[in-house]
Structure formats: C-alpha cells, structure tokens
mmCIF file of C-alpha atoms in Angstrom:
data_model
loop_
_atom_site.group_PDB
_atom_site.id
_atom_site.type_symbol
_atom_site.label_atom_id
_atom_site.label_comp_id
_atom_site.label_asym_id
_atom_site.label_seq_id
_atom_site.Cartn_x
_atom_site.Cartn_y
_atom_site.Cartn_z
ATOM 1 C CA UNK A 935 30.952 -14.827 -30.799
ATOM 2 C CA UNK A 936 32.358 -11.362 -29.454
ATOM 3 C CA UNK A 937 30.281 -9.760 -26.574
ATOM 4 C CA UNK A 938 31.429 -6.310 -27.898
ATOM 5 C CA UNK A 939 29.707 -7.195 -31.538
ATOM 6 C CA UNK A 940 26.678 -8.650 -30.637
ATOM 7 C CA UNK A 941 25.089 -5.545 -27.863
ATOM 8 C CA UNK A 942 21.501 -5.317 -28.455
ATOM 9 C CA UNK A 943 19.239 -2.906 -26.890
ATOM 10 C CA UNK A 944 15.246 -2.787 -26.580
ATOM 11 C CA UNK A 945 14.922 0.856 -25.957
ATOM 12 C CA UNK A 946 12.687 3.292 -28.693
ATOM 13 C CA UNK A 947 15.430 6.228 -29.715
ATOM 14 C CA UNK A 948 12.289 7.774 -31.640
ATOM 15 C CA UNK A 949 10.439 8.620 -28.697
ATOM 16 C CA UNK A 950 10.614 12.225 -26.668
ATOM 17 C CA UNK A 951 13.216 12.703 -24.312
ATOM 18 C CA UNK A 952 11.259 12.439 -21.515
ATOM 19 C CA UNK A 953 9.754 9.083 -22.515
ATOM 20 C CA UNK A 954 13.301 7.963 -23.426
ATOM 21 C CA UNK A 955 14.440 8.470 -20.314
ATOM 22 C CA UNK A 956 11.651 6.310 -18.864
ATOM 23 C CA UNK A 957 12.472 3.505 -20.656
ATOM 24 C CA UNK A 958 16.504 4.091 -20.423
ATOM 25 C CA UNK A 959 15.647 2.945 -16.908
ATOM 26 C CA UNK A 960 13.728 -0.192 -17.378
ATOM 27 C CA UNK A 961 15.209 -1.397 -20.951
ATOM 28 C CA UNK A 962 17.142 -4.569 -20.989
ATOM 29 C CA UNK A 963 20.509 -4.760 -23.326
ATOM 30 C CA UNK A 964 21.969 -8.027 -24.372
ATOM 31 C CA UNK A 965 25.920 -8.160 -24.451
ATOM 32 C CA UNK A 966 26.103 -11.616 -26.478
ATOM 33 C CA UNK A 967 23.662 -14.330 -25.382
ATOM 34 C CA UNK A 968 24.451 -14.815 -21.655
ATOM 35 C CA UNK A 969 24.626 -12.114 -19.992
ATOM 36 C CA UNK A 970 22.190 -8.549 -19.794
ATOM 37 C CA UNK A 971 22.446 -5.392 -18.517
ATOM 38 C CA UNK A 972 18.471 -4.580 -17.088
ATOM 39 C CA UNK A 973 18.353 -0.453 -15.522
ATOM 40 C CA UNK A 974 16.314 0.480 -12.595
ATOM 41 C CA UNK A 975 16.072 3.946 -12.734
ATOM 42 C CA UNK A 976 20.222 4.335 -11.442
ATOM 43 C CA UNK A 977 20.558 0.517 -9.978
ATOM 44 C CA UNK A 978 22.113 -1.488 -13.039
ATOM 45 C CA UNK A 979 21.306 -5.338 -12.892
ATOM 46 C CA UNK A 980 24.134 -7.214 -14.414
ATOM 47 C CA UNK A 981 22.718 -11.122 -15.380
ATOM 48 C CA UNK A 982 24.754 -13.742 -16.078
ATOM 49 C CA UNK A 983 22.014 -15.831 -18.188
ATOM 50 C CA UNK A 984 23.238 -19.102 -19.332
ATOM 51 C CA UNK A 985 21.389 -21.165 -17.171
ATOM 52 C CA UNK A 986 21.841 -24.417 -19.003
ATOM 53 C CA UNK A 987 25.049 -24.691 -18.118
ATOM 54 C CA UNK A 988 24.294 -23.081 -14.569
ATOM 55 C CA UNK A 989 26.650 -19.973 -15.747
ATOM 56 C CA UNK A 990 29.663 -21.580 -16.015
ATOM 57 C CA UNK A 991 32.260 -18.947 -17.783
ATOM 58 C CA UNK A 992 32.513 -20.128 -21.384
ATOM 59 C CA UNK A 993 35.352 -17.520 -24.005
ATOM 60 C CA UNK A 994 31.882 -15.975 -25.700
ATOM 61 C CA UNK A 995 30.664 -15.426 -21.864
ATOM 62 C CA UNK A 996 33.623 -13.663 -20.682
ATOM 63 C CA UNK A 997 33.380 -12.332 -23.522
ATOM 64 C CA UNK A 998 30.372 -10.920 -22.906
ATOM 65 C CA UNK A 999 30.734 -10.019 -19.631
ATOM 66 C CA UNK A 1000 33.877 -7.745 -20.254
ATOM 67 C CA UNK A 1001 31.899 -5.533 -22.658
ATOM 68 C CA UNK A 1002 29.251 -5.072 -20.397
ATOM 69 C CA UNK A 1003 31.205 -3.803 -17.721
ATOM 70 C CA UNK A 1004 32.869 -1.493 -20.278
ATOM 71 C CA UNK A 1005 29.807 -0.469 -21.149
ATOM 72 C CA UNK A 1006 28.322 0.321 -17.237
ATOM 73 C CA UNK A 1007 31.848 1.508 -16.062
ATOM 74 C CA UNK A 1008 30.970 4.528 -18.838
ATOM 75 C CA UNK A 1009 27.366 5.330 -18.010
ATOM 76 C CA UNK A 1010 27.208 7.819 -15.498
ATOM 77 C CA UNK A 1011 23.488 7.130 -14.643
ATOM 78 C CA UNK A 1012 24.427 3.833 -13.235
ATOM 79 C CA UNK A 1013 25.243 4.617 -9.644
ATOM 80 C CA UNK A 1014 25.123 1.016 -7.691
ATOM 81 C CA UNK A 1015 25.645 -2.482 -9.837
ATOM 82 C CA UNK A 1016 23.889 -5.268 -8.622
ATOM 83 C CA UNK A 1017 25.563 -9.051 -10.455
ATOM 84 C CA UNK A 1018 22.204 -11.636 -10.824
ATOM 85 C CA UNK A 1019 22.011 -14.788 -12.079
ATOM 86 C CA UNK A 1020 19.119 -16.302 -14.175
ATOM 87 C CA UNK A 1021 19.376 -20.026 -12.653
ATOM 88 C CA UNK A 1022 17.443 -21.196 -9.898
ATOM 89 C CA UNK A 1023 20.172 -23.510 -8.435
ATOM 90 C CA UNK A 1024 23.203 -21.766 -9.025
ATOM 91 C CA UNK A 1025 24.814 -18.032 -9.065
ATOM 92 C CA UNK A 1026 27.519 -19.237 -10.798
ATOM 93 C CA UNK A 1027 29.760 -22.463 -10.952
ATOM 94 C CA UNK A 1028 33.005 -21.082 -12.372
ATOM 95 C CA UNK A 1029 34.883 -22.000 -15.775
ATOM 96 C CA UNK A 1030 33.512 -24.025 -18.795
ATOM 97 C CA UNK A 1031 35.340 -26.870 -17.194
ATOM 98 C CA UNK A 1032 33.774 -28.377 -20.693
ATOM 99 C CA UNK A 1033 35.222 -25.942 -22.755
ATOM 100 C CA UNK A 1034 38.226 -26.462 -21.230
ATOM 101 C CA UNK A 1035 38.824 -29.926 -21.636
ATOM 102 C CA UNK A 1036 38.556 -29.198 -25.495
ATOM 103 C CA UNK A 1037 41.679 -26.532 -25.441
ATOM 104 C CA UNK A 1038 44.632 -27.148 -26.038
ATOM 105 C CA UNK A 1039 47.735 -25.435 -24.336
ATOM 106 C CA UNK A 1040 48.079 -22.713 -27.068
ATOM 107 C CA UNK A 1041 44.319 -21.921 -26.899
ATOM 108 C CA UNK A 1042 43.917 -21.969 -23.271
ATOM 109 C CA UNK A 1043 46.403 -19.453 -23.173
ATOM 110 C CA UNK A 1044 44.905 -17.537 -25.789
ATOM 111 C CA UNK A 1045 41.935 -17.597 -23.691
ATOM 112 C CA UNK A 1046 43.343 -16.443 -20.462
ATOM 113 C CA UNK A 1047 43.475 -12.731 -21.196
ATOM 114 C CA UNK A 1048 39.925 -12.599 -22.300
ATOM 115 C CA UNK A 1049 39.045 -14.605 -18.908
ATOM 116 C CA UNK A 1050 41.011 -12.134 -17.191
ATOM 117 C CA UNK A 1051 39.283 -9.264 -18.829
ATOM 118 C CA UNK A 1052 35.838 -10.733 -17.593
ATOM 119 C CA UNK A 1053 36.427 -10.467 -13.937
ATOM 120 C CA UNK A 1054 38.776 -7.234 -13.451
ATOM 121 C CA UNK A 1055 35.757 -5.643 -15.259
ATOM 122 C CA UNK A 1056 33.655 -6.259 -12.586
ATOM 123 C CA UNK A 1057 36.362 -5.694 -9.885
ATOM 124 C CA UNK A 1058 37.155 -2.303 -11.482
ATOM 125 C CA UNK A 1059 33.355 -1.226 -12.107
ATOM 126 C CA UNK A 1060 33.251 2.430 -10.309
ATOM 127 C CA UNK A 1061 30.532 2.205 -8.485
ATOM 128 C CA UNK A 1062 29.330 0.155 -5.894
ATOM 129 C CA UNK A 1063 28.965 -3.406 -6.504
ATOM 130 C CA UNK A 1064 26.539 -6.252 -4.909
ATOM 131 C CA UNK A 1065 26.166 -9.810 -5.928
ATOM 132 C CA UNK A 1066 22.792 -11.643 -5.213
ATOM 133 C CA UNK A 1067 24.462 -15.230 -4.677
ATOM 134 C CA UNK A 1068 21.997 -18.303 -4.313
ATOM 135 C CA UNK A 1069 22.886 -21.903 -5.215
ATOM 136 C CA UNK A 1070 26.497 -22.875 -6.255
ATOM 137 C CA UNK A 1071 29.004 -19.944 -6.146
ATOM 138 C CA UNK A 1072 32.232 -21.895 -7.105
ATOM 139 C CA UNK A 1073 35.386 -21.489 -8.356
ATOM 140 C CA UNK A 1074 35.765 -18.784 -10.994
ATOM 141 C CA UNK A 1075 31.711 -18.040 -9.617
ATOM 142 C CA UNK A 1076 32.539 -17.154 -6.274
ATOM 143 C CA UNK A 1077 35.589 -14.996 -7.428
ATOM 144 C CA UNK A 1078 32.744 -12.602 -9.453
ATOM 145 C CA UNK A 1079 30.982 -12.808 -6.314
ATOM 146 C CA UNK A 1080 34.260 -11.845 -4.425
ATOM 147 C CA UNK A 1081 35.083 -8.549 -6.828
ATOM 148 C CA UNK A 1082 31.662 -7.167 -5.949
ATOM 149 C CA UNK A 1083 32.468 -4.963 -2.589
ATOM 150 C CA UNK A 1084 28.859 -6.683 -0.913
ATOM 151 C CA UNK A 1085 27.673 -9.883 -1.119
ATOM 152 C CA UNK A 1086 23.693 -10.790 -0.183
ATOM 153 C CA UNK A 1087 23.550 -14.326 0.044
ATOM 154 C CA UNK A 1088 20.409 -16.753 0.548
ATOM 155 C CA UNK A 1089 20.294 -19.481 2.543
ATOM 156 C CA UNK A 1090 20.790 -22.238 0.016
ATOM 157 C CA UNK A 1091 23.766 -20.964 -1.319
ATOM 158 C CA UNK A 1092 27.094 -22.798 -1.378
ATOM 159 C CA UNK A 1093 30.804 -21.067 -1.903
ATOM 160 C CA UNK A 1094 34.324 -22.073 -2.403
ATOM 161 C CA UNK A 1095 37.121 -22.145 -4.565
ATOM 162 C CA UNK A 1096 37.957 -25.905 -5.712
ATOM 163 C CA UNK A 1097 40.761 -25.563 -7.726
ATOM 164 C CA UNK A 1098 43.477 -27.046 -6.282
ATOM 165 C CA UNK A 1099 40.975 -30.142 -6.548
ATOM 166 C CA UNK A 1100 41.172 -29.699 -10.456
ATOM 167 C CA UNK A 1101 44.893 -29.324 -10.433
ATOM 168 C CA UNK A 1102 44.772 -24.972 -10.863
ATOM 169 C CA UNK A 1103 44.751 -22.192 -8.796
ATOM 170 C CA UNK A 1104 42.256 -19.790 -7.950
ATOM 171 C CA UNK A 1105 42.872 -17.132 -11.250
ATOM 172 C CA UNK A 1106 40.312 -15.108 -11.249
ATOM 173 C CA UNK A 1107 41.202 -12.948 -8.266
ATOM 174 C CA UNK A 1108 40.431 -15.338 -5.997
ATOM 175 C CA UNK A 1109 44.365 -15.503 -4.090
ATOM 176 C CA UNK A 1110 44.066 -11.833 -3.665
ATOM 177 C CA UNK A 1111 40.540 -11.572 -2.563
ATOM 178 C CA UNK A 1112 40.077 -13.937 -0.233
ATOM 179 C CA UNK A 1113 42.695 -13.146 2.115
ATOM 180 C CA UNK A 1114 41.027 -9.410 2.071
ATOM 181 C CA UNK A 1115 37.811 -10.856 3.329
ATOM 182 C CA UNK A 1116 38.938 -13.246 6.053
ATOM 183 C CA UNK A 1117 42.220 -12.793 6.240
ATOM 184 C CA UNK A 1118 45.457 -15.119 5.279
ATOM 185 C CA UNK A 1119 45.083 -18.033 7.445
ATOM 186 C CA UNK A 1120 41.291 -19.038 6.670
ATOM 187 C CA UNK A 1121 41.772 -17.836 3.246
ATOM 188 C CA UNK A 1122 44.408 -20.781 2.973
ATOM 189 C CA UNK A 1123 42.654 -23.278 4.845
ATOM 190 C CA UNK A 1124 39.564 -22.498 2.251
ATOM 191 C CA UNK A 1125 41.412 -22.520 -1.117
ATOM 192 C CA UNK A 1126 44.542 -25.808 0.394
ATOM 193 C CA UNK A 1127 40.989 -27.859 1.477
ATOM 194 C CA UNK A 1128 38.694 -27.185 -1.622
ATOM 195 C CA UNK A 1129 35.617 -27.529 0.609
ATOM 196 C CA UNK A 1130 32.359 -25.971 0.072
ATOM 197 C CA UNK A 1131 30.970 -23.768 2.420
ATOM 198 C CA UNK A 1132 27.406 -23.110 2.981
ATOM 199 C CA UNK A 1133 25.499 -20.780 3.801
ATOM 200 C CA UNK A 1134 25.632 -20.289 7.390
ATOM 201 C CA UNK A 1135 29.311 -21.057 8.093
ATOM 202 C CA UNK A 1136 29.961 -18.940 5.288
ATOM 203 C CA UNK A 1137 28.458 -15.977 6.996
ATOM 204 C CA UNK A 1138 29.983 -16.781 10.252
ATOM 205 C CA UNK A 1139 33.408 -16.888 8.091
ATOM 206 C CA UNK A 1140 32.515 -13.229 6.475
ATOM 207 C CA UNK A 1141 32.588 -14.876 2.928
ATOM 208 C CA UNK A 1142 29.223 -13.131 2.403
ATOM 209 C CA UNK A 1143 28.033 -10.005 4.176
ATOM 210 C CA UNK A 1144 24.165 -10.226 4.334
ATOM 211 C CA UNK A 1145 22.182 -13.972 4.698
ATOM 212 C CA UNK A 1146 18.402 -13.929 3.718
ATOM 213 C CA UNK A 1147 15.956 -16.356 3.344
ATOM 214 C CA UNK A 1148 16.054 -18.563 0.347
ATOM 215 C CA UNK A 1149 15.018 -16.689 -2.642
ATOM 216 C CA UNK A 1150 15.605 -13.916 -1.268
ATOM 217 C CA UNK A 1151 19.007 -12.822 -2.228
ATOM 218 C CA UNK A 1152 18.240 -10.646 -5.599
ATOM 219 C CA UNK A 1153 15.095 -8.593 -3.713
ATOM 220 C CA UNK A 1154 17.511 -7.863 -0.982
ATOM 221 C CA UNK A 1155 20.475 -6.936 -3.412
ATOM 222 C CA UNK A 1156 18.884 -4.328 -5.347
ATOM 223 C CA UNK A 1157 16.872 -2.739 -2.483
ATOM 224 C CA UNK A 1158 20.344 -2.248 -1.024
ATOM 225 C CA UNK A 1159 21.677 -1.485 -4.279
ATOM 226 C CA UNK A 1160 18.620 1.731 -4.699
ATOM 227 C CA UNK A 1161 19.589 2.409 -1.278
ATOM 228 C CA UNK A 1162 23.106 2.786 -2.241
ATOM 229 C CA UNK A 1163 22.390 5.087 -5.078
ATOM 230 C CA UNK A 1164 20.361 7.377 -3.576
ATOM 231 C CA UNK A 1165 23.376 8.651 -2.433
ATOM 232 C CA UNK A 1166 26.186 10.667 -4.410
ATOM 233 C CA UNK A 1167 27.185 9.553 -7.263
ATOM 234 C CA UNK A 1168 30.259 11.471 -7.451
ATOM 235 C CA UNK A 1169 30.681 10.563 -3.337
ATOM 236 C CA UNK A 1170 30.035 6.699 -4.268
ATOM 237 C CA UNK A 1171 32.812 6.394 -6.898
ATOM 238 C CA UNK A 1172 35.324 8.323 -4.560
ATOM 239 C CA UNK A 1173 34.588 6.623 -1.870
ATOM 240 C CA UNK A 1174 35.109 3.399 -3.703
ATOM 241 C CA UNK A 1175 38.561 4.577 -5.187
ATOM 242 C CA UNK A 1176 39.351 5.368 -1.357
ATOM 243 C CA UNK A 1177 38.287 2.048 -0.311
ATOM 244 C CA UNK A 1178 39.863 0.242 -2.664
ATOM 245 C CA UNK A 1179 42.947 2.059 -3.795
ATOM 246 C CA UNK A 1180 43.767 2.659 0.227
ATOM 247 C CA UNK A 1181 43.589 -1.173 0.794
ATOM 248 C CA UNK A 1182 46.725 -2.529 2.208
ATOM 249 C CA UNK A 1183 48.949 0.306 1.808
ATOM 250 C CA UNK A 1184 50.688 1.631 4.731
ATOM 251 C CA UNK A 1185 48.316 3.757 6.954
ATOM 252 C CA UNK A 1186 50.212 6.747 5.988
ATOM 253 C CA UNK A 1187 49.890 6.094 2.316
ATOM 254 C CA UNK A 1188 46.635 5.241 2.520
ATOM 255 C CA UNK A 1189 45.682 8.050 4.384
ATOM 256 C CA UNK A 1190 46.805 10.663 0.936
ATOM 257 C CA UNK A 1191 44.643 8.538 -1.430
ATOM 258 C CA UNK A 1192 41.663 9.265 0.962
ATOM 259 C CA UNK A 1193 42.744 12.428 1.025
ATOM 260 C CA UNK A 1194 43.354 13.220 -3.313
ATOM 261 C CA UNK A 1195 39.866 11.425 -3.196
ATOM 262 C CA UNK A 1196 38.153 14.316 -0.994
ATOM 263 C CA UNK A 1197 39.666 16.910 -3.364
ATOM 264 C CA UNK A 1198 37.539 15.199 -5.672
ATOM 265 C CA UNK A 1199 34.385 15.839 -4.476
ATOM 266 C CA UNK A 1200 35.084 18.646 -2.142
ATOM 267 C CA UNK A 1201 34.432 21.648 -4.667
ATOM 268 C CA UNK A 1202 31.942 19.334 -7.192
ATOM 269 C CA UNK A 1203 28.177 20.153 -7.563
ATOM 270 C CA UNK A 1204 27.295 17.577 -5.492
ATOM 271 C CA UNK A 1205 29.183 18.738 -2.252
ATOM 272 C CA UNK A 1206 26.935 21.970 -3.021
ATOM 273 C CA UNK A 1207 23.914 19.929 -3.659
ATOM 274 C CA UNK A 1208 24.370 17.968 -0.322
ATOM 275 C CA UNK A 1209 25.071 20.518 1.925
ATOM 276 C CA UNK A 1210 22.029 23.062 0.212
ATOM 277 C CA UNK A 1211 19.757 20.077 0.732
ATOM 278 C CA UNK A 1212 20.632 19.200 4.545
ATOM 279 C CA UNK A 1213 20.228 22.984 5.248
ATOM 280 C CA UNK A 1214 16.679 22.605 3.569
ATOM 281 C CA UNK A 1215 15.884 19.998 4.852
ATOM 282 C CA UNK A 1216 14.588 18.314 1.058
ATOM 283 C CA UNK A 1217 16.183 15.325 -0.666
ATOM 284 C CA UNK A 1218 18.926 16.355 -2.652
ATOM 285 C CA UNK A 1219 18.589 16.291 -6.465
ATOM 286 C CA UNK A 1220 22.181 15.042 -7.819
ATOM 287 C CA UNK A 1221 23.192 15.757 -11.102
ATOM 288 C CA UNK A 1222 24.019 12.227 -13.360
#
C-alpha cells in the first residue's frame, strides 16, 4: 500500500471558512493505516499507529510516514511537530525485523530508499520537531526520535541502537546523530555495545532532553510544542536552518549561514509584527 495514495482526511470542505478553519485545527488525516497527522490549532501531532506490532517500520509504514512529512513540511500553519506513538509500551522499536527476514537481497535493497525517505522526512521537517518517547525507542525507533531537534522522554522509556547485535549498522541516521548529541566517544561506546539505556542514564547521557513522569511524555511534548509555536513562524524555520545547516561547519562558515538566515527574516512581516507588538506591549498576531 502507498502512503501517498491512501491520505484520508475527516475535515467538512462544505462548511464556512470560519468553521473550516476550526476544524482544520482539530481534524485527524490518515497517511496509510499507521500513521496520522492530528492539528492543534499550529502544533501538528505526527502518530505512528501500528501498535500491534509496537511501531516497528514496515515498507507501507515508511511509506506512510514519508508522505506525511511531505505533506506537514508544505503546510505553513504547522509551526512546531510533535512525533507520538499510539502504544502504551513502546514509542517505537525500529525495522519490521519480520518483514525483513522475508526479503530477499534484491528487495531489501529496493526497500532501502523508501526507508530512507521515511526518516530524512522527519529530519528535514522545517519546523521544530519534538518526540514524546515512552517505552522501547530502539534501533530505527530511536533514530526518529534522534531527527526530532527535542526529545521529552518518560520515565519508563528505554533507548539504543542494537544493530551491530543484528549484524547492521545504525541506517537511519543514527551514525550521524548520535555523535551530535553526546559526542564521538559515547556515541561509539552506545552503538559498539548494543545496550539499552533507560531512562535516567539516558538523561544523564543527553540522549533525551526533558524526563517526566511516566505517562507523561506526550502532555509535556505538545505543551512545549504550543509553546514553541507561539513564536514566529518565519523566526522558527530560520532559526532551524541556522541550527542545523551551521552544525559542524567551521565557525567562520557557520557564522554566514546564520547570517543569509537573518536576511531572511530581517525585512519579513513578522520582524514588523514582533517589534510593533513589543512596543505595544500586546501579543503579536503572525501571519501563517
């Protein structure tokens, strides 16, 4: 099944605009069967939803998951993402491992592009990203968690990338992304050992940013996801390009994509908006 064929929505197109816009921010859209796009107001939930198989990454899934980053990486309400997962145990446990075992070499190559596709959608979504992580987050799981640029853990969740343990590597970003967190030397010990980390020691490590209490990870992800997008919009995506476009380059270097980022937003409506707001002293009102 192709994600990009199968993109149901729930929303009323008959209705007024103003009522359209209501539900535009609380409809759900299905990309496929596991995974759903749910708006809140400008916070975009993105749920990976096959929880019999506690999420693992199936071809239809990835699918699935690349058209509905297409799909938010276009929609210029969306100003924060927030990645959810519909199991109670589990964020995410990686690759069909399943799947997998029925391939053969031609169609697991066939299939690489298309897993590929899944997770540089989510690593090049525009706007901010969070992922609400509870449960397993392994493998090709943790690596979604990993492209998101926050990650709100509870207190039962577990991370790590167990390839080597499986005879593969870490392909779904995982090599580069790692290191970037904790740097090269724990990011080896992590992905050489295959161990699971919990919850604790993996906030001590800086594998996940925020640690709440157990159930608490998706309440906690989109109230800093709303908190996010009250901002900018046009400041949140340039930021981000600065961020993550400015990443390891030489200071210098990195210093001139900050800087073609500002000339971005320095003469847009927003700058005006800001600025007219602080001198009012009123909330802005940013355009979408």
């Amino acid at each position: 099944m192709d994600g990009t064929s199968d993109r149901t929505e729930a929303a009323d197109h008959t209705e007024p605009a103003g009522e359209q816009r209501e539900q535009r921010e609380e409809r759900e859209e299905r990309f496929g069967s596991h995974v759903a796009v749910r708006h809140h107001a400008h916070v975009a939930e993105l749920v990976l939803d096959r929880p019999k198989a506690m999420n693992a990454v199936s071809t239809e899934m990835a699918r699935s998951l690349a058209a509905a980053c297409a799909a938010l990486a276009e929609d210029r309400v969306v100003r924060a993402v927030v990645l959810t997962s519909t199991h109670e145990r589990a964020f995410c446990v990686g690759a069909d491992l399943k799947e997998r075992n029925s391939l053969t070499d031609a169609e697991l190559l066939a299939q690489r592009p298309l897993a590929r596709a899944a997770y540089t959608g989510v690593l090049d979504l525009p706007m901010p990203t969070i992922a609400a992580v509870h449960g397993f987050a392994l493998g090709g799981g943790f690596e979604l968690a990993l492209a998101c640029d926050v990650i709100v853990a509870d207190r039962t969740a577990v991370v790590g990338l167990p390839e080597v343990s499986v005879g593969v590597i870490p392909g779904g970003g995982g090599t580069q992304l790692l290191p970037r967190r904790v740097g090269a030397a724990r990011a080896a010990e992590l992905i050489f050992s295959a161990r699971r980390v919990e919850a604790a020691e993996a906030r001590e490590l800086g594998l996940v940013d925020e640690l709440v209490e157990a159930g608490g990870d998706r309440e906690a992800a989109l109230a800093l996801g709303a908190r996010f997008a009250a901002n900018s919009p046009v400041g949140l995506r340039a930021a981000k390009r600065a961020l993550r476009v400015g990443w390891g380059l030489e200071f210098r270097a990195g210093l001139e994509v900050e800087d073609a980022a500002w000339r971005t937003v320095a003469f847009s409506p927003d700058r005006a908006e800001g600025v007219a707001a602080f001198n009012e002293r009123r909330a802005p009102r940013w355009s979408d």
